[in-house]
PDB file of C-alpha atoms in Angstrom:
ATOM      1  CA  UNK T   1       0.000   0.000   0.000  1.00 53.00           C
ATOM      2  CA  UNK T   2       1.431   3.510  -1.048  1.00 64.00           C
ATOM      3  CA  UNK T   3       2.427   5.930   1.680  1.00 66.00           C
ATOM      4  CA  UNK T   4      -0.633   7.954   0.985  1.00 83.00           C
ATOM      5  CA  UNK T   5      -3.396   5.886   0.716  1.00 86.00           C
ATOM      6  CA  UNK T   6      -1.958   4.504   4.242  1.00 87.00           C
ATOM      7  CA  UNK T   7      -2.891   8.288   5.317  1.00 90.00           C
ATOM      8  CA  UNK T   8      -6.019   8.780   3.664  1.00 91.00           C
ATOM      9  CA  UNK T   9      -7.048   5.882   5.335  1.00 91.00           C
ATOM     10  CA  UNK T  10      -5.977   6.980   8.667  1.00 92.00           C
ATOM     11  CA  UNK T  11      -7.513  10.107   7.723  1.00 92.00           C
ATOM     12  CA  UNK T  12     -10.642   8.713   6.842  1.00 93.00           C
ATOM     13  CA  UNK T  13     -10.814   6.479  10.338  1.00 94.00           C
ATOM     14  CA  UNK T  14     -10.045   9.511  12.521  1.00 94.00           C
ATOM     15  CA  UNK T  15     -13.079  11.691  10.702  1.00 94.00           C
ATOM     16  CA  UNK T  16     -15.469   9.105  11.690  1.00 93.00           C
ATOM     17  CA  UNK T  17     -14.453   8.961  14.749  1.00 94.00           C
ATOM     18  CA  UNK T  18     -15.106  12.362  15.456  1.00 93.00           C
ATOM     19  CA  UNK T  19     -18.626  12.780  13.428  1.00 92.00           C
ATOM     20  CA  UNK T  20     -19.357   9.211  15.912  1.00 91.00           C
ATOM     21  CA  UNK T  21     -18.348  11.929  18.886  1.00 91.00           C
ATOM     22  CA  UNK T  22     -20.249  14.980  17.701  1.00 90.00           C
ATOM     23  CA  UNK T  23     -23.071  12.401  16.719  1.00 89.00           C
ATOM     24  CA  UNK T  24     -22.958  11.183  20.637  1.00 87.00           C
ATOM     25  CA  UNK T  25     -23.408  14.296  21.598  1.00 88.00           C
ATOM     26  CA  UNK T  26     -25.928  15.727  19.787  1.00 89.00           C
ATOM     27  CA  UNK T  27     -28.185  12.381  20.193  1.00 87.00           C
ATOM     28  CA  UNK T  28     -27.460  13.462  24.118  1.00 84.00           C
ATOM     29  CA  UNK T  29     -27.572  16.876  24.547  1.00 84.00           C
ATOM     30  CA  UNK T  30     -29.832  18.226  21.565  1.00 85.00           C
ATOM     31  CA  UNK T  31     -28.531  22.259  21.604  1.00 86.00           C
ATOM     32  CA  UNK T  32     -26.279  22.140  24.184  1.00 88.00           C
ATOM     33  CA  UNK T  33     -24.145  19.822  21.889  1.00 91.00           C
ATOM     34  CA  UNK T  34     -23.306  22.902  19.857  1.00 92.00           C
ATOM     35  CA  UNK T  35     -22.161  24.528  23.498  1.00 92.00           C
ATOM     36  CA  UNK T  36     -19.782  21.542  23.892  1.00 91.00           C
ATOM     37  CA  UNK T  37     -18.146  21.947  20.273  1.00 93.00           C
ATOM     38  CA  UNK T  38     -17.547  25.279  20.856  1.00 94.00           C
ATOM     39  CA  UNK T  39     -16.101  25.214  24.128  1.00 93.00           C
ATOM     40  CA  UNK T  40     -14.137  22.247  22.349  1.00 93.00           C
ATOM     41  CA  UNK T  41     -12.657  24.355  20.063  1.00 94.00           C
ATOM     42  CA  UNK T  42     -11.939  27.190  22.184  1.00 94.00           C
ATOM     43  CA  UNK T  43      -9.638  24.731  24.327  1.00 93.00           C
ATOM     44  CA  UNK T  44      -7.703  23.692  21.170  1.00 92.00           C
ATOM     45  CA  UNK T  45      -7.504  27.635  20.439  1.00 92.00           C
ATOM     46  CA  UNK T  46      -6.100  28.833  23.547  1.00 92.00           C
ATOM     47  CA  UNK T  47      -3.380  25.701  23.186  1.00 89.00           C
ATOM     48  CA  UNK T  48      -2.204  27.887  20.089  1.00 89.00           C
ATOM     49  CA  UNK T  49       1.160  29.867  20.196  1.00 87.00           C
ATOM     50  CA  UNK T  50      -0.111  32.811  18.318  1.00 85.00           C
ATOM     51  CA  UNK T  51       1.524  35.886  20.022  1.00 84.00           C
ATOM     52  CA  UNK T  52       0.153  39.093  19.914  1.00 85.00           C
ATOM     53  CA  UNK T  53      -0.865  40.278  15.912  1.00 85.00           C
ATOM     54  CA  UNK T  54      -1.851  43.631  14.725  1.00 83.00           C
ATOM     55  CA  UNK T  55      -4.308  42.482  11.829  1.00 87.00           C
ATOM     56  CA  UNK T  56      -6.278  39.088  10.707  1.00 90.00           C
ATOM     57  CA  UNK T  57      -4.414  38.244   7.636  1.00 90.00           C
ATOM     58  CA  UNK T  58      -1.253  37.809  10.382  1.00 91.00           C
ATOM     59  CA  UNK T  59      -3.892  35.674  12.296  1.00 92.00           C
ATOM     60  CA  UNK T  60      -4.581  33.435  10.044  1.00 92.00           C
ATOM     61  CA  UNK T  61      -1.183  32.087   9.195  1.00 90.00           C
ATOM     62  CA  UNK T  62      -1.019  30.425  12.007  1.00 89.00           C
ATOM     63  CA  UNK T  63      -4.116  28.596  11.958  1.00 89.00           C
ATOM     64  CA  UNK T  64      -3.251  25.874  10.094  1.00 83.00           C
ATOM     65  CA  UNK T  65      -4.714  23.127   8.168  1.00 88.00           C
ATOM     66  CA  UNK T  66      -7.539  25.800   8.213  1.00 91.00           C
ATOM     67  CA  UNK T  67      -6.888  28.111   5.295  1.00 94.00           C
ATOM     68  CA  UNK T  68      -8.958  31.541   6.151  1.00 95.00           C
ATOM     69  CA  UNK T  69      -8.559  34.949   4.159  1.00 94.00           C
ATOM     70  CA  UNK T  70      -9.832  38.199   4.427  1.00 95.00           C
ATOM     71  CA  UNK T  71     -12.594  38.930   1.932  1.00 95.00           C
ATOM     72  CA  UNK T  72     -13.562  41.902   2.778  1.00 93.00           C
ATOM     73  CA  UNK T  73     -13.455  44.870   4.995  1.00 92.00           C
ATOM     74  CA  UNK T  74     -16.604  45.785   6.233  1.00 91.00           C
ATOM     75  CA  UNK T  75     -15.395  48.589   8.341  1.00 90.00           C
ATOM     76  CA  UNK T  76     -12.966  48.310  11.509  1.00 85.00           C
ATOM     77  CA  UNK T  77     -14.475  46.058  13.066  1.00 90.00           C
ATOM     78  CA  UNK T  78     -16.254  43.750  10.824  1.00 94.00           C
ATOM     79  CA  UNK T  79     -14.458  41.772   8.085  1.00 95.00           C
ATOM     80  CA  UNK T  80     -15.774  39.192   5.497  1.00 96.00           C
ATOM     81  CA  UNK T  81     -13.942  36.219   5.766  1.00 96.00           C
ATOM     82  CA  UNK T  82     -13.255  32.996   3.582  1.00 96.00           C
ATOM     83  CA  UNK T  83     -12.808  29.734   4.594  1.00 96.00           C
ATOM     84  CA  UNK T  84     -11.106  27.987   2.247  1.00 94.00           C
ATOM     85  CA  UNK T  85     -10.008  25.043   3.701  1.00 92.00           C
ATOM     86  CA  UNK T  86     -11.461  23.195   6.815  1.00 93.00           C
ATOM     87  CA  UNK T  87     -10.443  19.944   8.469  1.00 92.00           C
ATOM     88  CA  UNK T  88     -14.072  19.671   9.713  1.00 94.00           C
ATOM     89  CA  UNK T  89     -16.160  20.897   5.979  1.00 94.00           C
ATOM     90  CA  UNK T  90     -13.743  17.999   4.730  1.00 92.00           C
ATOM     91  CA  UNK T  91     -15.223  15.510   7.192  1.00 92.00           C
ATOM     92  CA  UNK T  92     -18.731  16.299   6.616  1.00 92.00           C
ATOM     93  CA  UNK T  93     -18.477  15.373   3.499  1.00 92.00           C
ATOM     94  CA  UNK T  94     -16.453  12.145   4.085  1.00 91.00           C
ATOM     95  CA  UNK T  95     -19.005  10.960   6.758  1.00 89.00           C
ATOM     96  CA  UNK T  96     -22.085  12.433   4.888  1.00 86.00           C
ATOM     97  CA  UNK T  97     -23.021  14.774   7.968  1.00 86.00           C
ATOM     98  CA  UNK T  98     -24.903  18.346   7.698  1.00 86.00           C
ATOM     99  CA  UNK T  99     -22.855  21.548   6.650  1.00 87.00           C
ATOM    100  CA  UNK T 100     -23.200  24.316   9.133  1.00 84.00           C
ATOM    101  CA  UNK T 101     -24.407  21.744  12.244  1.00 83.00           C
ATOM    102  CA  UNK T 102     -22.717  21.191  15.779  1.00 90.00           C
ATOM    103  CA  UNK T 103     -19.625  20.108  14.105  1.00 92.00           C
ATOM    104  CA  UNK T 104     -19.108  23.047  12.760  1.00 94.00           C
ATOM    105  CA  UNK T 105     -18.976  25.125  16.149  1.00 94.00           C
ATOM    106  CA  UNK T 106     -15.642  23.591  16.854  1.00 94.00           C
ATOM    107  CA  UNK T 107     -14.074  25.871  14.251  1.00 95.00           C
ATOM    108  CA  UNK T 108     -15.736  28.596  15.712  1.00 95.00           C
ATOM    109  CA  UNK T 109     -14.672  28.094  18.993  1.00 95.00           C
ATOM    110  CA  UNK T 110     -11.273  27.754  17.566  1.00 95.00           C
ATOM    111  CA  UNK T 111     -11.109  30.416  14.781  1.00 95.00           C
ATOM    112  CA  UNK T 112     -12.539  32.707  17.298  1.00 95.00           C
ATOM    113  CA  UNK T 113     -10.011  31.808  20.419  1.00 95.00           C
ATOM    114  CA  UNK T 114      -6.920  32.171  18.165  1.00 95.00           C
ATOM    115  CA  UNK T 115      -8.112  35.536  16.548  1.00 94.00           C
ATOM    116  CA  UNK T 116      -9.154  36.863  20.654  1.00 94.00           C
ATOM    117  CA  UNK T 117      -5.925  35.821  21.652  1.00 92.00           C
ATOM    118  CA  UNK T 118      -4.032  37.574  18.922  1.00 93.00           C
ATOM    119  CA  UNK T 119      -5.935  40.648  19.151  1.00 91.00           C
ATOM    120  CA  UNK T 120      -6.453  40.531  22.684  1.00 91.00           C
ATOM    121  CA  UNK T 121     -10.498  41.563  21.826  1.00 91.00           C
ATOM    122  CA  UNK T 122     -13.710  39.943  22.103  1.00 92.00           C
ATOM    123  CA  UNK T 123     -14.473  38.428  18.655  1.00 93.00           C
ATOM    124  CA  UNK T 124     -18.234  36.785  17.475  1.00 93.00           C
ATOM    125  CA  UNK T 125     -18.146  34.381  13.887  1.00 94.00           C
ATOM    126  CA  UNK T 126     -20.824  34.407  12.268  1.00 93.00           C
ATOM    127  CA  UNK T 127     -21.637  31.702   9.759  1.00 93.00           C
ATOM    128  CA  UNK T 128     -23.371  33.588   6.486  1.00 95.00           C
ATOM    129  CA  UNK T 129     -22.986  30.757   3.664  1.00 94.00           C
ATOM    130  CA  UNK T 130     -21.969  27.107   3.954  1.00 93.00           C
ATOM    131  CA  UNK T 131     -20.450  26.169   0.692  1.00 91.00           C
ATOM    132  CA  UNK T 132     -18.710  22.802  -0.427  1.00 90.00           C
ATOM    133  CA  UNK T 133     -15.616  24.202  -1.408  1.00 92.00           C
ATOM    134  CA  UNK T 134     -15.732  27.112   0.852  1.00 94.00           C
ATOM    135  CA  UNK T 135     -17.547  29.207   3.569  1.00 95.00           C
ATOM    136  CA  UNK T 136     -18.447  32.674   4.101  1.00 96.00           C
ATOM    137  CA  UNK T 137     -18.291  33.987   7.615  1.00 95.00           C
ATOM    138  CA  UNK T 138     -18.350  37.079   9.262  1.00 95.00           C
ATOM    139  CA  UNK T 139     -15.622  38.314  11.544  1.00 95.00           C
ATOM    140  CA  UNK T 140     -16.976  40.801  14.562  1.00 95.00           C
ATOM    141  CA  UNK T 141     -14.289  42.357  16.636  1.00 92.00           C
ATOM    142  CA  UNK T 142     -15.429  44.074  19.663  1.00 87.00           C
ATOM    143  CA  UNK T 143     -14.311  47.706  20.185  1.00 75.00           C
TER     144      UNK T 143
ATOM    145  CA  UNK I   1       8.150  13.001   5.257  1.00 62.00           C
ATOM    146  CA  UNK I   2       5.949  15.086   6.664  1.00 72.00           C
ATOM    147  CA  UNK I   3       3.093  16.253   4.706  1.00 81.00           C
ATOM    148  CA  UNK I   4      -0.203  18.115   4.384  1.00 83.00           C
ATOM    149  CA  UNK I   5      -1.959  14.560   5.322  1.00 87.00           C
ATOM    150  CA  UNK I   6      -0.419  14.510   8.440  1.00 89.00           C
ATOM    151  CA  UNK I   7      -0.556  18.155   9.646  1.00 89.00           C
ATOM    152  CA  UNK I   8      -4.651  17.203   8.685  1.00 90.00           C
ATOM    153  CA  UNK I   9      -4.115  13.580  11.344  1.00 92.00           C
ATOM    154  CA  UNK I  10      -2.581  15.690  13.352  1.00 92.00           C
ATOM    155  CA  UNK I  11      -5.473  18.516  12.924  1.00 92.00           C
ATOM    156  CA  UNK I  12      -8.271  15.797  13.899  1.00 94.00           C
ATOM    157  CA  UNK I  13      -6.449  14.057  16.841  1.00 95.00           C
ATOM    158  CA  UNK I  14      -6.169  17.530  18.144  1.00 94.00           C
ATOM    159  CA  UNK I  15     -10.050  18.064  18.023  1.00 94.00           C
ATOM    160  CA  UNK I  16     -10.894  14.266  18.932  1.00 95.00           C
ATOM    161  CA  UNK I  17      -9.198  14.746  21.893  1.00 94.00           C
ATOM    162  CA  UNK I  18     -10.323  18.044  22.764  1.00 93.00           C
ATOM    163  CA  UNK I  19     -14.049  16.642  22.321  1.00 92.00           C
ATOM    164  CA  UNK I  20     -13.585  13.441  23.908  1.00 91.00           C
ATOM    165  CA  UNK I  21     -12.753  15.517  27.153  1.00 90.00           C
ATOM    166  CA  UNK I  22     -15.120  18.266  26.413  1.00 88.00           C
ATOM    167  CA  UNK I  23     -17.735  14.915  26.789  1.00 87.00           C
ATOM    168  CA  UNK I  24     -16.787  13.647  29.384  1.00 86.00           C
ATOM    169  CA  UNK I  25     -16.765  16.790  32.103  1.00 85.00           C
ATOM    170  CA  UNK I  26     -20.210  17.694  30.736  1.00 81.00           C
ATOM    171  CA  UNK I  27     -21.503  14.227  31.303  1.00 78.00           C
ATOM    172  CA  UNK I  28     -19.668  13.184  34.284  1.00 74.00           C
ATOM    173  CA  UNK I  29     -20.225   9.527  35.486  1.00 72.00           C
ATOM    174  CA  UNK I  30     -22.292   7.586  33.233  1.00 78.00           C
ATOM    175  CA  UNK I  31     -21.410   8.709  30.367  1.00 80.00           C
ATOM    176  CA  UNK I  32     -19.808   4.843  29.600  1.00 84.00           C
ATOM    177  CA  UNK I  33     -23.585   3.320  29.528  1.00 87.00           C
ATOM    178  CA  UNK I  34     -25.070   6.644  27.453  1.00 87.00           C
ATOM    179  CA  UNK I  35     -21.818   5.622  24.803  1.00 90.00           C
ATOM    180  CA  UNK I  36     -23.080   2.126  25.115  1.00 92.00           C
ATOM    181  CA  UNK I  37     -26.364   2.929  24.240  1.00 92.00           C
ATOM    182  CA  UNK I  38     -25.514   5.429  21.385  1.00 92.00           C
ATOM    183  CA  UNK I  39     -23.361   2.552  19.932  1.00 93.00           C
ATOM    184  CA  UNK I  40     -26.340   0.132  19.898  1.00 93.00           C
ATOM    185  CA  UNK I  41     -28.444   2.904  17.826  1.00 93.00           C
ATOM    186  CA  UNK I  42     -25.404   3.578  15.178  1.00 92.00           C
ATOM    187  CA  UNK I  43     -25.592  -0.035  15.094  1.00 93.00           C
ATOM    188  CA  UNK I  44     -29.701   0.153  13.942  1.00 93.00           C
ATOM    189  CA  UNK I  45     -28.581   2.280  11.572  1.00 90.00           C
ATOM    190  CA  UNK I  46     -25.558   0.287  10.116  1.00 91.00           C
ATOM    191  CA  UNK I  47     -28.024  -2.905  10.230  1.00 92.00           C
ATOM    192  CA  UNK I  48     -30.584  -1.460   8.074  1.00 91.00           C
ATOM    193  CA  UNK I  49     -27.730  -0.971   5.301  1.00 88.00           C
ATOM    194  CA  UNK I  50     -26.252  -4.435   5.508  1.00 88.00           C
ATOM    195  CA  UNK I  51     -26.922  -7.862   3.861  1.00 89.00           C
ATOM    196  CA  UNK I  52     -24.473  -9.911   6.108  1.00 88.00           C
ATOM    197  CA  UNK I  53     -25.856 -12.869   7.216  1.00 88.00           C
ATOM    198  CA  UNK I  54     -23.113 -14.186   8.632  1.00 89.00           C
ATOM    199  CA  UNK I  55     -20.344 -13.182  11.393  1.00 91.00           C
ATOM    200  CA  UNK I  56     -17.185 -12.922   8.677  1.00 92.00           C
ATOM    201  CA  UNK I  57     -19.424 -10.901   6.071  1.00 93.00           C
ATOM    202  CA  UNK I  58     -20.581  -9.027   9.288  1.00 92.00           C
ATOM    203  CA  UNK I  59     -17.129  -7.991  10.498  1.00 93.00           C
ATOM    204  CA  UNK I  60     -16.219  -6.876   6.701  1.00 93.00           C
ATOM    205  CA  UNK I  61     -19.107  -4.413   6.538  1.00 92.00           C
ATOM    206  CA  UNK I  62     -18.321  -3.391   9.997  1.00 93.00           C
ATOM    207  CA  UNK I  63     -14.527  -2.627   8.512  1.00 93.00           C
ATOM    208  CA  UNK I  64     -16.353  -0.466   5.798  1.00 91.00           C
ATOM    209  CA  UNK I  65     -18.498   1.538   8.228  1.00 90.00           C
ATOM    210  CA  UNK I  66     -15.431   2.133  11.036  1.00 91.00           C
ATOM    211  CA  UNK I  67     -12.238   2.469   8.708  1.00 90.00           C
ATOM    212  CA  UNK I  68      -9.073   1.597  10.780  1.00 88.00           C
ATOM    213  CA  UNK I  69     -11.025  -1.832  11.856  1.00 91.00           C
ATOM    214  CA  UNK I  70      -9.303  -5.531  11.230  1.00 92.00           C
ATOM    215  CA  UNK I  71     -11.286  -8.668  12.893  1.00 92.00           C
ATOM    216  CA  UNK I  72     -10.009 -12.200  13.442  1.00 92.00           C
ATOM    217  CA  UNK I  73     -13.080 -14.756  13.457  1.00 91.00           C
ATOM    218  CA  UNK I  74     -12.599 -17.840  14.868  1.00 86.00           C
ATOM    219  CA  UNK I  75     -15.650 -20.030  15.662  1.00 81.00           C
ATOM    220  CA  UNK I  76     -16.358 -18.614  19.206  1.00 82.00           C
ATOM    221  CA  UNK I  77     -14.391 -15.594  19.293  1.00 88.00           C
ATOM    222  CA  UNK I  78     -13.254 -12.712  17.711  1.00 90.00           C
ATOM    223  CA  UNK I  79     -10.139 -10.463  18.031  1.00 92.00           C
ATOM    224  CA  UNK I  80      -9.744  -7.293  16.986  1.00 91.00           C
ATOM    225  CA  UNK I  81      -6.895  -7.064  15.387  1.00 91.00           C
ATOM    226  CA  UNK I  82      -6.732  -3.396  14.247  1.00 91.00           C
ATOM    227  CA  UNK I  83      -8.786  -1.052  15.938  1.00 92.00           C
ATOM    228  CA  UNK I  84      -8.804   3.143  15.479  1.00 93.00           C
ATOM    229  CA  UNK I  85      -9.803   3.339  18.759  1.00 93.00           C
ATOM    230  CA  UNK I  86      -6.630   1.604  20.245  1.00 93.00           C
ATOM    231  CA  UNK I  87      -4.691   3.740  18.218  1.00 93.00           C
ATOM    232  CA  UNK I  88      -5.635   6.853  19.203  1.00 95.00           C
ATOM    233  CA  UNK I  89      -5.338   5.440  23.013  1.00 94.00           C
ATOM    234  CA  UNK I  90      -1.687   4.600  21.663  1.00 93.00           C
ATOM    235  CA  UNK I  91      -0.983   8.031  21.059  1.00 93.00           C
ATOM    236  CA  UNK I  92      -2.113   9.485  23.741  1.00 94.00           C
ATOM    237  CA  UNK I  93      -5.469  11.212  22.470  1.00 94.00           C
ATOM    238  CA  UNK I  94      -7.831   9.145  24.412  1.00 93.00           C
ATOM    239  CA  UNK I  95      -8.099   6.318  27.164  1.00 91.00           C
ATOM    240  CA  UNK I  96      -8.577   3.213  27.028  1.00 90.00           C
ATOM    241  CA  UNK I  97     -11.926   2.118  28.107  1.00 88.00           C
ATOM    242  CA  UNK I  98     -13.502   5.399  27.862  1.00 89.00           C
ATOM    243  CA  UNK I  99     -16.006   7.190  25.861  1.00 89.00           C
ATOM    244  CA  UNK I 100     -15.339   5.459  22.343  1.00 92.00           C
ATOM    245  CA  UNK I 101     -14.744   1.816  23.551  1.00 92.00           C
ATOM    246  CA  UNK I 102     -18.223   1.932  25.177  1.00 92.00           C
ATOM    247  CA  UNK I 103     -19.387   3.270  21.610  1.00 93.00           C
ATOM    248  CA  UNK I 104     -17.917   0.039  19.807  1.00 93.00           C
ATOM    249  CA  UNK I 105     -18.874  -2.588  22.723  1.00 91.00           C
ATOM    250  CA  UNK I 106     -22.778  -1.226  22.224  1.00 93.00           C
ATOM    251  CA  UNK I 107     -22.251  -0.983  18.251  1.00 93.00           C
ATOM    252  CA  UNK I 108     -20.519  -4.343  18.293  1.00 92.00           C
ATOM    253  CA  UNK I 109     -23.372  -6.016  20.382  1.00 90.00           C
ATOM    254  CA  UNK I 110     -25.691  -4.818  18.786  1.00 92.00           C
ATOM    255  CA  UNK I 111     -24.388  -5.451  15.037  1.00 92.00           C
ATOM    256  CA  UNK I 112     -23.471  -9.484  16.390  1.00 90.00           C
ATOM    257  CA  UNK I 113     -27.253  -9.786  17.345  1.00 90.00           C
ATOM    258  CA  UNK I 114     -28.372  -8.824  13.779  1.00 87.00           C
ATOM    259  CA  UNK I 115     -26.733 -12.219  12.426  1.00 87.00           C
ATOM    260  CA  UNK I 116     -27.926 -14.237  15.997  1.00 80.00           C
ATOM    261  CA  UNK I 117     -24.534 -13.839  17.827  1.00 77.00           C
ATOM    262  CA  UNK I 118     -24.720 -12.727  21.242  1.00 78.00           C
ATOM    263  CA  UNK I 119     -21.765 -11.098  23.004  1.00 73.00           C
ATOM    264  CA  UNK I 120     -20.675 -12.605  26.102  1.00 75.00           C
ATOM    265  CA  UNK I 121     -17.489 -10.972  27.283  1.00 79.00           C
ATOM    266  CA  UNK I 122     -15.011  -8.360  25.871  1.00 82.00           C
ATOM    267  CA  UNK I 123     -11.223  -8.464  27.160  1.00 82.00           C
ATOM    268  CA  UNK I 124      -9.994  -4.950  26.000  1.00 80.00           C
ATOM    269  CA  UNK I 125      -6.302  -4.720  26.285  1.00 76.00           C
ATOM    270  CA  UNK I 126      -3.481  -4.539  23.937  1.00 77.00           C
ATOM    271  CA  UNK I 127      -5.298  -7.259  21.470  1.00 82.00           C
ATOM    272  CA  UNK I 128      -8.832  -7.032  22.368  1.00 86.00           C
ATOM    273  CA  UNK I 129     -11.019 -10.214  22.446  1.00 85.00           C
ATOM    274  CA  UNK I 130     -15.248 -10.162  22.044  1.00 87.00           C
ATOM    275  CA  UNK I 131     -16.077 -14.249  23.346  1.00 85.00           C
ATOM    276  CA  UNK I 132     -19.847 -15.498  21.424  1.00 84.00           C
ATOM    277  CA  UNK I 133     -22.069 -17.449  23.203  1.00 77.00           C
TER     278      UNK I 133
END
């Protein structure tokens, strides 16, 4: 078996094992499931060595394997963003789960701790389109 | 080498393990026989997809559903050879006999009864062992 289709594999097996988790908990806690994903990915964002940044495009390079850019500037404190690539918009559509659902919270939780620790500001995400090849979010920072 | 496929394992174990404990302080105790139980639905699921009527061709569709599975039938028991869960406990990113072992004891029950098997005891350790009855 080639290197890759080892990894793919192992790819494959950890994605269901998280949409079996985020399944779990949705099956157990109906709404408050979304709570828990969040709060799930705001622990993996404060684990993030970010430093302080002055602007989001410097934010986002450390975010990886999410790829996020800036698509537009609303005014100072609201910005268009685009997320280009997600580990968790990939495994929705391996498992064959809902766009936009619990699962999705984790990257806000995460997206949002990493940009509030940067910035040192309160920051809200909000999802405006769920695409399959990318998704359109808006970035709040708080004065 | 390392490459964008593992920075993207590395990505999930990350969040796996951040969820698995985010689960487990919001449920406290109990949580094992709720994982059971959520295992056994899955399983309903799984069933209503399969045409195994048999314990090998049931252990091959259960290797399609859970990648990262590898089963070892013989006549009154099975080991599991290969098992995501293990690995992830190997690494560090959850326990053994926690949250997602529950999952595949209630999935694997479950499933086993669909082709008249009933589970009688699982030995979960480095090779882990379901006995029939």
């Amino acid at each position: 078996m080639s290197v890759n289709v080892e990894k793919v594999e192992a790819l494959k097996s950890r994605m269901k094992i998280l949409a079996i988790l985020s399944n779990a908990l949705e099956l157990l806690s109906g709404e408050w499931a979304k709570t828990v994903c969040w709060i799930a990915g705001k622990r993996l964002g404060e684990n993030v060595n970010v430093g302080e940044k002055s602007s989001l495009e410097d934010v986002f390079s450390v975010v990886s394997p999410w790829k996020v850019e800036v698509f537009e500037k609303k005014n100072d404190n609201e910005y268009l963003v685009i997320f280009r690539e997600c580990p968790i918009r990939q495994t929705h559509y391996v498992v064959c789960t809902k766009q936009g659902n619990v699962m999705c919270q984790i990257t806000h939780g995460y997206i949002t701790q990493v940009i509030a620790k940067a910035l040192k500001k309160n920051v809200k995400l909000v999802l405006l389109h769920a695409g399959p090849n990318a998704c359109l979010k808006k970035v709040v920072i708080e004065k | 080498m390392h490459n964008e496929y593992d920075t993207a394992i590395e990505a999930l174990e990350k969040i796996i393990q951040s969820m698995n404990e985010a689960i487990k302080e919001m449920w406290s105790a109990g949580y094992i026989g709720m994982m059971t139980s959520i295992g056994k639905i899955s399983a309903n699921e799984a069933i209503k997809k399969s045409l195994a009527e048999d314990i090998p061709s049931l252990l091959n569709d259960i290797s399609l559903n859970i990648p990262g599975m590898e089963f070892e039938y013989d006549s009154q028991k099975i080991v599991v050879k290969k098992c995501i869960v293990r690995e992830l406990a190997e690494k560090g990113v959850i326990e053994l006999n926690g949250l997602l072992c529950a999952f595949m004891k209630g999935y694997m029950s479950r499933m086993l009864e669909n082709v008249n098997a009933k589970l009688l005891n699982v030995k979960i350790s480095d090779i882990c062992e379901i006995t029939l009855r």
